[in-house]
Amino acid sequence: MMGFQLQSGEKLLINDPHAKWMMGEMKPVEGRIRLTGERLVFEKPEHGYFSFLKVLFKGLGSKIIFEIKRSEIIAVEKVEVGKKARLKIETKFERPKMFETMKMDTIIGELRKSIPKAE
């Protein structure tokens, strides 16, 4: 998969270049969270030391690990895991995803705008 690109008519709302996706409790994946009006994208950045070689080796460039449509997000919250606060995002179709991010409150506030309220 290629790196992040804005789609037609899409605007970047939040960019956190120092996020971690907790693929497992003991297996964090360093990356970047990008939030637009349409989706949340987690991207693994290009390898800094060898970025000039990315033309020759595709694995060195940035690539999208996953993206979640905002319409699929049903809940977002801050949870305490041990002594760390983590961002938990629940979707309609997948198991919850956990992140470490310095922009947690900003991301939560923005995502809650698109989650339908329970009646």
PDB file of C-alpha atoms in Angstrom:
ATOM      1  CA  MET A   1       0.000   0.000   0.000  1.00  0.00           C
ATOM      2  CA  MET A   2       1.233   3.516  -0.722  1.00  0.00           C
ATOM      3  CA  GLY A   3       1.602   6.306   1.755  1.00  0.00           C
ATOM      4  CA  PHE A   4      -1.170   8.661   2.818  1.00  0.00           C
ATOM      5  CA  GLN A   5      -2.735  10.967   0.247  1.00  0.00           C
ATOM      6  CA  LEU A   6      -5.760  13.191   0.633  1.00  0.00           C
ATOM      7  CA  GLN A   7      -8.702  12.100  -1.464  1.00  0.00           C
ATOM      8  CA  SER A   8     -10.659  14.550  -3.595  1.00  0.00           C
ATOM      9  CA  GLY A   9     -12.427  17.110  -1.383  1.00  0.00           C
ATOM     10  CA  GLU A  10     -10.850  15.736   1.808  1.00  0.00           C
ATOM     11  CA  LYS A  11      -9.131  17.938   4.415  1.00  0.00           C
ATOM     12  CA  LEU A  12      -6.532  16.928   6.972  1.00  0.00           C
ATOM     13  CA  LEU A  13      -7.850  17.823  10.441  1.00  0.00           C
ATOM     14  CA  ILE A  14      -5.321  16.221  12.795  1.00  0.00           C
ATOM     15  CA  ASN A  15      -1.804  14.943  12.196  1.00  0.00           C
ATOM     16  CA  ASP A  16       0.086  13.125  14.967  1.00  0.00           C
ATOM     17  CA  PRO A  17       3.502  12.056  13.667  1.00  0.00           C
ATOM     18  CA  HIS A  18       4.468  10.371  16.958  1.00  0.00           C
ATOM     19  CA  ALA A  19       1.696   7.841  17.576  1.00  0.00           C
ATOM     20  CA  LYS A  20       1.811   4.144  18.391  1.00  0.00           C
ATOM     21  CA  TRP A  21      -0.752   1.503  17.468  1.00  0.00           C
ATOM     22  CA  MET A  22      -0.849  -1.180  20.126  1.00  0.00           C
ATOM     23  CA  MET A  23      -1.038  -4.240  17.881  1.00  0.00           C
ATOM     24  CA  GLY A  24      -0.607  -6.228  21.088  1.00  0.00           C
ATOM     25  CA  GLU A  25       0.063  -5.216  24.680  1.00  0.00           C
ATOM     26  CA  MET A  26       3.777  -5.819  24.224  1.00  0.00           C
ATOM     27  CA  LYS A  27       3.951  -5.019  20.508  1.00  0.00           C
ATOM     28  CA  PRO A  28       3.606  -1.297  19.739  1.00  0.00           C
ATOM     29  CA  VAL A  29       3.906  -0.183  16.112  1.00  0.00           C
ATOM     30  CA  GLU A  30       5.446   3.273  15.666  1.00  0.00           C
ATOM     31  CA  GLY A  31       3.594   5.413  13.164  1.00  0.00           C
ATOM     32  CA  ARG A  32       1.466   8.404  12.382  1.00  0.00           C
ATOM     33  CA  ILE A  33      -2.251   9.056  12.868  1.00  0.00           C
ATOM     34  CA  ARG A  34      -3.943  11.248  10.317  1.00  0.00           C
ATOM     35  CA  LEU A  35      -7.566  12.210  10.792  1.00  0.00           C
ATOM     36  CA  THR A  36      -9.647  13.725   8.026  1.00  0.00           C
ATOM     37  CA  GLY A  37     -13.338  14.489   7.766  1.00  0.00           C
ATOM     38  CA  GLU A  38     -13.826  11.049   6.189  1.00  0.00           C
ATOM     39  CA  ARG A  39     -11.353   8.637   7.780  1.00  0.00           C
ATOM     40  CA  LEU A  40      -8.711   7.853  10.363  1.00  0.00           C
ATOM     41  CA  VAL A  41      -5.468   6.573   8.838  1.00  0.00           C
ATOM     42  CA  PHE A  42      -2.567   4.883  10.626  1.00  0.00           C
ATOM     43  CA  GLU A  43       0.598   5.035   8.570  1.00  0.00           C
ATOM     44  CA  LYS A  44       4.061   3.640   9.122  1.00  0.00           C
ATOM     45  CA  PRO A  45       6.488   6.427   8.128  1.00  0.00           C
ATOM     46  CA  GLU A  46       9.334   6.003   5.694  1.00  0.00           C
ATOM     47  CA  HIS A  47      12.607   4.795   7.089  1.00  0.00           C
ATOM     48  CA  GLY A  48      14.487   8.039   7.842  1.00  0.00           C
ATOM     49  CA  TYR A  49      18.051   6.899   7.285  1.00  0.00           C
ATOM     50  CA  PHE A  50      17.432   5.296   3.923  1.00  0.00           C
ATOM     51  CA  SER A  51      14.667   7.480   2.462  1.00  0.00           C
ATOM     52  CA  PHE A  52      16.834   8.331  -0.541  1.00  0.00           C
ATOM     53  CA  LEU A  53      16.713   4.606  -1.491  1.00  0.00           C
ATOM     54  CA  LYS A  54      12.900   4.358  -1.452  1.00  0.00           C
ATOM     55  CA  VAL A  55      12.852   4.586  -5.258  1.00  0.00           C
ATOM     56  CA  LEU A  56      14.789   1.306  -5.394  1.00  0.00           C
ATOM     57  CA  PHE A  57      13.235  -0.478  -2.399  1.00  0.00           C
ATOM     58  CA  LYS A  58       9.486  -0.166  -1.939  1.00  0.00           C
ATOM     59  CA  GLY A  59       9.608  -1.300   1.706  1.00  0.00           C
ATOM     60  CA  LEU A  60      11.473   1.844   2.759  1.00  0.00           C
ATOM     61  CA  GLY A  61       8.717   4.329   1.836  1.00  0.00           C
ATOM     62  CA  SER A  62       5.789   5.201   4.077  1.00  0.00           C
ATOM     63  CA  LYS A  63       2.770   2.917   3.857  1.00  0.00           C
ATOM     64  CA  ILE A  64      -0.742   2.813   5.241  1.00  0.00           C
ATOM     65  CA  ILE A  65      -1.179   0.042   7.802  1.00  0.00           C
ATOM     66  CA  PHE A  66      -4.952   0.539   7.987  1.00  0.00           C
ATOM     67  CA  GLU A  67      -7.660   3.146   7.595  1.00  0.00           C
ATOM     68  CA  ILE A  68     -11.044   3.379   9.258  1.00  0.00           C
ATOM     69  CA  LYS A  69     -13.988   5.242   7.772  1.00  0.00           C
ATOM     70  CA  ARG A  70     -15.425   7.645  10.334  1.00  0.00           C
ATOM     71  CA  SER A  71     -18.902   6.311   9.556  1.00  0.00           C
ATOM     72  CA  GLU A  72     -17.775   2.893  10.914  1.00  0.00           C
ATOM     73  CA  ILE A  73     -16.592   4.250  14.296  1.00  0.00           C
ATOM     74  CA  ILE A  74     -19.152   3.572  17.035  1.00  0.00           C
ATOM     75  CA  ALA A  75     -17.198   4.560  20.174  1.00  0.00           C
ATOM     76  CA  VAL A  76     -14.029   6.371  21.178  1.00  0.00           C
ATOM     77  CA  GLU A  77     -12.646   6.790  24.688  1.00  0.00           C
ATOM     78  CA  LYS A  78      -9.568   7.226  26.842  1.00  0.00           C
ATOM     79  CA  VAL A  79      -8.710   4.100  28.833  1.00  0.00           C
ATOM     80  CA  GLU A  80      -6.088   3.464  31.492  1.00  0.00           C
ATOM     81  CA  VAL A  81      -3.821   0.492  30.841  1.00  0.00           C
ATOM     82  CA  GLY A  82      -1.382   0.134  33.695  1.00  0.00           C
ATOM     83  CA  LYS A  83       0.013   3.620  34.178  1.00  0.00           C
ATOM     84  CA  LYS A  84      -0.588   4.735  30.588  1.00  0.00           C
ATOM     85  CA  ALA A  85      -3.579   6.403  29.001  1.00  0.00           C
ATOM     86  CA  ARG A  86      -4.560   4.989  25.636  1.00  0.00           C
ATOM     87  CA  LEU A  87      -7.014   5.916  22.930  1.00  0.00           C
ATOM     88  CA  LYS A  88      -9.536   3.133  22.255  1.00  0.00           C
ATOM     89  CA  ILE A  89     -11.510   3.187  19.018  1.00  0.00           C
ATOM     90  CA  GLU A  90     -14.356   0.729  18.446  1.00  0.00           C
ATOM     91  CA  THR A  91     -15.812   0.083  15.014  1.00  0.00           C
ATOM     92  CA  LYS A  92     -18.806  -1.786  13.625  1.00  0.00           C
ATOM     93  CA  PHE A  93     -16.779  -4.554  12.002  1.00  0.00           C
ATOM     94  CA  GLU A  94     -13.419  -5.061  13.753  1.00  0.00           C
ATOM     95  CA  ARG A  95     -12.066  -5.517  17.242  1.00  0.00           C
ATOM     96  CA  PRO A  96     -11.186  -2.279  19.077  1.00  0.00           C
ATOM     97  CA  LYS A  97      -7.891  -0.596  18.231  1.00  0.00           C
ATOM     98  CA  MET A  98      -5.683   0.995  20.900  1.00  0.00           C
ATOM     99  CA  PHE A  99      -3.244   3.857  20.379  1.00  0.00           C
ATOM    100  CA  GLU A 100      -0.757   5.919  22.323  1.00  0.00           C
ATOM    101  CA  THR A 101      -0.939   9.509  21.117  1.00  0.00           C
ATOM    102  CA  MET A 102      -0.112  12.950  22.440  1.00  0.00           C
ATOM    103  CA  LYS A 103      -3.219  14.350  20.716  1.00  0.00           C
ATOM    104  CA  MET A 104      -5.684  12.022  22.428  1.00  0.00           C
ATOM    105  CA  ASP A 105      -8.191  14.613  23.659  1.00  0.00           C
ATOM    106  CA  THR A 106      -8.197  16.428  20.316  1.00  0.00           C
ATOM    107  CA  ILE A 107      -8.768  13.190  18.392  1.00  0.00           C
ATOM    108  CA  ILE A 108     -11.525  12.065  20.781  1.00  0.00           C
ATOM    109  CA  GLY A 109     -13.302  15.422  20.475  1.00  0.00           C
ATOM    110  CA  GLU A 110     -13.149  15.377  16.693  1.00  0.00           C
ATOM    111  CA  LEU A 111     -14.262  11.736  16.336  1.00  0.00           C
ATOM    112  CA  ARG A 112     -17.200  12.189  18.698  1.00  0.00           C
ATOM    113  CA  LYS A 113     -18.624  14.763  16.281  1.00  0.00           C
ATOM    114  CA  SER A 114     -19.310  11.993  13.759  1.00  0.00           C
ATOM    115  CA  ILE A 115     -20.556   9.250  16.115  1.00  0.00           C
ATOM    116  CA  PRO A 116     -24.368   9.027  16.158  1.00  0.00           C
ATOM    117  CA  LYS A 117     -25.885   9.706  19.564  1.00  0.00           C
ATOM    118  CA  ALA A 118     -27.867   6.883  21.175  1.00  0.00           C
ATOM    119  CA  GLU A 119     -31.547   7.693  21.568  1.00  0.00           C
TER     120      GLU A 119
END
